[in-house]
Amino acid sequence: MALSAAKPRTHKTCRSIDSSNLALYQVGQHEKTITRPIVPNDKVSWSVDYHDYKPINYTSPIVLKHPVWADPNEPDSDTQWNRVDEQIDRRSYMGTYEIVNGLPRNPVGRTGIQGRGLLGKWGPNHAADPIVTRWKLNSKGQVELNLKSQKPILQFVAVERKDTKEWAIPGGMCDPGEKITQTLKREFMEEALDSHNMNEKDLKEYLSKLNELFKSGDEIYRGYVDDPRNTDNAWMETIAVNFHDQNDLFRNVKLSAGDDAGKVCWMDINSGLKLYASHSEFIHQVALIHNADW
């Protein structure tokens, strides 16, 4: 069971709605904060004329230095938009996106920022989010129930992002030519288990457990993400997959934050969770699938 990948109605996180709901763009470290210009609800769609629209042109200096994961600062004239372009997947889960003045246009609408911001790719930037869950156990080793709902409490592996200090699913960007299944496993190993600093024995043991757990999963979502890094010309898309540890493969495995994560833990799932970008929506869907407390 998966959330619909139908086109979201509008942005919330990556748009200033009005003067009392201003959104800050997620800039790089040591950069000056950017407040997104207001884009009213009735002016988000590109099909609506908005002659007074004046987006801020911003691409982070980090991206402008052209690291290996970033596109050229000016797209090549022969860029294969809406296709796989030399191992870079420029297709969108939302369908065919428009190219206007040589640049891809955000399929959900105006964001108040043009350029690439902190994102490396023009157009869709693909990520994968592995949602690893287990049942919370009480001191007797029994599944713990919420006293009010009398439903079992589900936990998921959460990481605290170093850049925004927000809790999130331990996901990340897909490398060129990489299969989604590989990205899901790699990101979990790097962010939740700190695989880069493991000794060979532990790495072999954890990989074996992870291969068993990741044999099958439930796709929760595939599509556009309302991400604070989105712009008019670059945006995040993801596939979120739930891997439930029914056999307690990771019950006694020590989690260790690595890569872009500052902290990592098993976090109780409930309606009070405040997570990065659209992650709370994904976690809510997981709770529904397992008929867990929310």
XYZ file of C-alpha atoms in Angstrom:
294
model
C 0.000 0.000 0.000
C 1.434 3.383 -0.954
C 0.380 6.994 -0.754
C -0.826 8.347 -4.053
C 1.885 9.874 -6.226
C -0.734 12.243 -7.620
C 0.395 15.837 -7.983
C 0.333 17.643 -4.608
C -2.170 20.485 -4.518
C 0.367 23.065 -3.345
C 3.562 23.647 -1.352
C 3.602 24.537 2.329
C 7.196 24.154 3.547
C 8.850 25.689 0.481
C 6.651 28.780 0.122
C 5.809 31.923 2.080
C 2.004 31.876 2.159
C 1.451 35.355 3.619
C 3.116 37.883 5.925
C 2.286 35.797 9.002
C 3.515 32.556 7.404
C 6.955 33.381 6.024
C 9.249 30.520 5.018
C 13.040 30.665 5.220
C 15.102 29.001 2.540
C 17.473 26.344 3.900
C 20.805 27.966 3.031
C 24.292 26.521 3.455
C 26.419 26.931 6.552
C 27.612 30.515 7.272
C 25.288 31.940 4.599
C 22.855 34.782 5.189
C 19.267 33.690 5.782
C 16.897 34.111 2.819
C 13.189 34.747 3.345
C 11.082 33.455 0.471
C 8.922 36.104 -1.248
C 5.214 35.616 -0.629
C 3.353 33.447 -3.130
C -0.391 33.550 -2.302
C -2.421 30.355 -2.544
C -4.141 31.495 -5.726
C -0.832 32.341 -7.443
C 1.109 29.100 -6.930
C 0.078 27.485 -10.208
C 2.041 28.435 -13.318
C -1.254 28.464 -15.221
C -2.263 31.597 -13.285
C -0.806 34.917 -14.439
C 1.291 36.612 -11.750
C 2.886 39.663 -13.324
C 4.221 40.915 -9.974
C 6.087 37.658 -9.277
C 9.703 38.469 -8.428
C 11.513 35.345 -7.215
C 14.932 35.628 -5.603
C 17.692 34.110 -7.734
C 19.746 31.887 -5.427
C 22.172 29.048 -5.934
C 24.389 28.226 -2.985
C 28.153 28.877 -3.295
C 28.529 25.202 -2.364
C 26.724 24.226 -5.569
C 28.358 26.921 -7.700
C 31.771 25.361 -6.978
C 30.503 22.457 -9.113
C 31.147 19.461 -6.837
C 30.911 16.025 -8.472
C 27.236 15.661 -7.498
C 26.154 18.945 -9.108
C 25.090 19.867 -12.645
C 26.878 22.608 -14.616
C 25.933 26.111 -13.488
C 24.282 26.614 -16.872
C 22.503 23.544 -18.261
C 24.012 22.120 -21.437
C 21.908 22.688 -24.536
C 21.768 18.942 -25.157
C 20.577 18.037 -21.621
C 18.093 15.170 -21.890
C 15.242 16.541 -19.794
C 12.541 14.057 -18.742
C 14.862 11.156 -19.652
C 17.807 9.178 -18.284
C 20.733 11.398 -19.243
C 24.104 9.587 -19.078
C 23.074 7.669 -15.917
C 21.439 10.749 -14.363
C 17.725 10.097 -14.054
C 16.027 13.361 -15.041
C 12.571 11.810 -15.142
C 9.992 12.953 -12.596
C 7.583 10.736 -10.688
C 5.060 13.494 -11.359
C 5.141 12.999 -15.117
C 6.562 15.301 -17.794
C 7.687 18.696 -16.509
C 7.980 21.837 -18.621
C 11.190 23.421 -19.867
C 10.937 27.224 -19.982
C 13.819 29.392 -21.223
C 16.074 26.348 -21.096
C 15.301 25.535 -17.449
C 12.987 22.936 -15.885
C 9.912 24.294 -14.109
C 8.756 22.987 -10.721
C 5.636 20.873 -11.481
C 3.818 21.966 -8.323
C 4.234 25.689 -8.911
C 5.993 28.834 -7.741
C 8.245 28.771 -4.659
C 9.620 32.338 -4.522
C 13.171 31.142 -5.304
C 14.689 30.492 -8.720
C 17.985 28.764 -9.449
C 19.054 25.552 -7.715
C 19.447 26.687 -4.116
C 21.239 23.911 -2.245
C 20.248 21.194 -4.733
C 22.771 19.826 -7.181
C 20.559 18.914 -10.106
C 18.383 21.090 -12.272
C 14.893 19.591 -12.195
C 14.147 16.535 -10.024
C 16.686 15.517 -7.380
C 15.983 11.903 -6.480
C 16.283 10.520 -2.955
C 15.358 7.334 -1.116
C 14.038 7.092 2.457
C 14.265 3.740 4.304
C 11.759 3.630 7.181
C 12.929 0.851 9.525
C 10.366 0.006 12.213
C 9.847 -2.349 15.162
C 7.325 -2.800 17.969
C 8.159 -1.151 21.280
C 8.483 -3.706 24.069
C 7.799 -3.228 27.787
C 9.964 -4.519 30.647
C 8.351 -7.960 30.286
C 9.268 -8.221 26.627
C 5.676 -7.725 25.488
C 4.508 -5.250 22.856
C 3.672 -2.023 24.667
C 0.215 -0.514 24.170
C -0.715 3.149 24.338
C -2.919 3.567 27.423
C -5.426 5.801 25.644
C -5.775 4.172 22.215
C -4.918 0.636 23.355
C -3.004 0.240 20.114
C 0.583 -1.082 19.931
C 3.379 1.490 19.856
C 5.576 1.425 16.774
C 9.121 2.786 16.710
C 11.279 3.856 13.777
C 14.969 4.619 13.336
C 15.294 8.420 13.334
C 18.324 10.626 12.784
C 18.915 14.234 13.712
C 20.185 16.139 10.674
C 23.394 18.083 11.235
C 22.325 20.927 8.954
C 18.874 21.815 10.363
C 18.945 19.938 13.710
C 15.571 18.419 12.780
C 14.725 14.750 13.248
C 14.217 12.808 10.052
C 14.173 9.461 8.278
C 17.787 8.393 7.507
C 17.569 8.858 3.749
C 19.639 10.531 1.092
C 20.347 11.225 -2.552
C 20.520 8.543 -5.230
C 23.896 8.293 -6.947
C 23.947 8.297 -10.778
C 23.133 4.829 -12.113
C 22.320 3.519 -8.637
C 19.227 1.376 -8.103
C 16.755 2.562 -5.463
C 17.272 -0.667 -3.494
C 20.989 0.116 -3.289
C 20.369 3.701 -2.167
C 17.962 2.630 0.585
C 20.493 0.182 2.030
C 23.514 2.471 1.626
C 21.858 5.460 3.280
C 20.704 3.420 6.285
C 24.173 1.922 6.719
C 25.874 5.328 6.485
C 23.526 7.430 8.615
C 22.127 5.006 11.211
C 25.022 2.539 11.592
C 28.043 4.709 10.664
C 29.309 2.014 8.305
C 32.317 4.098 7.236
C 33.856 3.648 10.686
C 32.984 -0.031 11.246
C 35.565 -2.766 11.539
C 35.378 -5.532 8.949
C 33.772 -8.067 11.309
C 30.898 -5.770 12.371
C 30.374 -4.568 8.803
C 29.951 -8.138 7.592
C 27.535 -8.978 10.433
C 25.393 -5.865 9.980
C 25.286 -6.236 6.210
C 23.973 -9.768 6.638
C 21.193 -8.545 8.941
C 20.382 -5.640 6.660
C 20.215 -7.844 3.566
C 17.713 -10.064 5.361
C 15.600 -7.121 6.566
C 15.654 -5.355 3.194
C 14.586 -8.417 1.191
C 11.088 -7.004 1.033
C 9.431 -3.759 2.041
C 6.236 -1.773 1.600
C 6.463 1.279 -0.623
C 4.913 4.162 1.305
C 5.359 7.026 -1.126
C 6.780 7.874 -4.530
C 6.683 11.476 -5.702
C 7.357 15.148 -5.036
C 8.519 16.217 -1.579
C 7.589 19.565 -0.006
C 11.212 20.188 0.939
C 12.727 23.455 2.272
C 15.423 23.274 -0.437
C 12.990 23.317 -3.386
C 13.073 26.133 -5.929
C 11.264 27.007 -9.156
C 13.918 25.088 -11.105
C 15.063 22.302 -8.762
C 13.066 20.111 -6.416
C 13.182 16.964 -4.301
C 11.442 13.701 -5.131
C 11.676 10.466 -3.176
C 10.670 6.867 -2.754
C 9.937 5.972 0.888
C 9.896 2.266 1.792
C 9.001 0.659 5.123
C 11.087 -2.292 6.330
C 9.501 -3.742 9.465
C 11.834 -5.704 11.755
C 9.312 -8.375 12.662
C 12.055 -10.883 13.582
C 14.017 -8.496 15.820
C 17.130 -8.633 13.656
C 18.173 -5.192 14.926
C 16.800 -5.443 18.475
C 20.290 -5.652 19.971
C 22.210 -3.780 17.291
C 23.790 -0.553 18.501
C 22.792 2.385 16.343
C 25.557 4.885 15.571
C 25.110 8.220 13.797
C 27.283 8.807 10.764
C 27.616 10.838 7.557
C 25.037 13.702 7.667
C 23.458 12.549 10.948
C 24.320 14.053 14.324
C 22.238 11.673 16.447
C 20.296 8.455 15.915
C 17.704 6.581 17.986
C 14.610 4.395 17.971
C 11.795 6.941 18.176
C 8.200 6.268 19.259
C 5.671 6.993 16.519
C 2.806 9.301 17.485
C 0.849 12.272 16.160
C 3.081 14.753 17.986
C 6.130 14.048 15.825
C 7.712 17.084 14.181
C 9.993 15.854 11.409
C 11.930 17.277 8.471
C 10.106 18.099 5.202
C 7.278 15.608 4.481
C 8.632 12.861 6.736
C 5.798 13.087 9.293
C 3.322 12.217 6.530
C 5.330 9.133 5.581
C 5.517 7.991 9.216
C 1.774 8.510 9.663
C 1.151 6.248 6.682
C 3.394 3.575 8.227
C 1.400 3.715 11.490
C -1.824 3.245 9.533
C -0.462 0.238 7.657
C 0.534 -1.490 10.901
C -2.600 -0.379 12.771
C -0.310 1.175 15.379
C -0.906 4.018 17.801
C -0.913 7.515 16.310
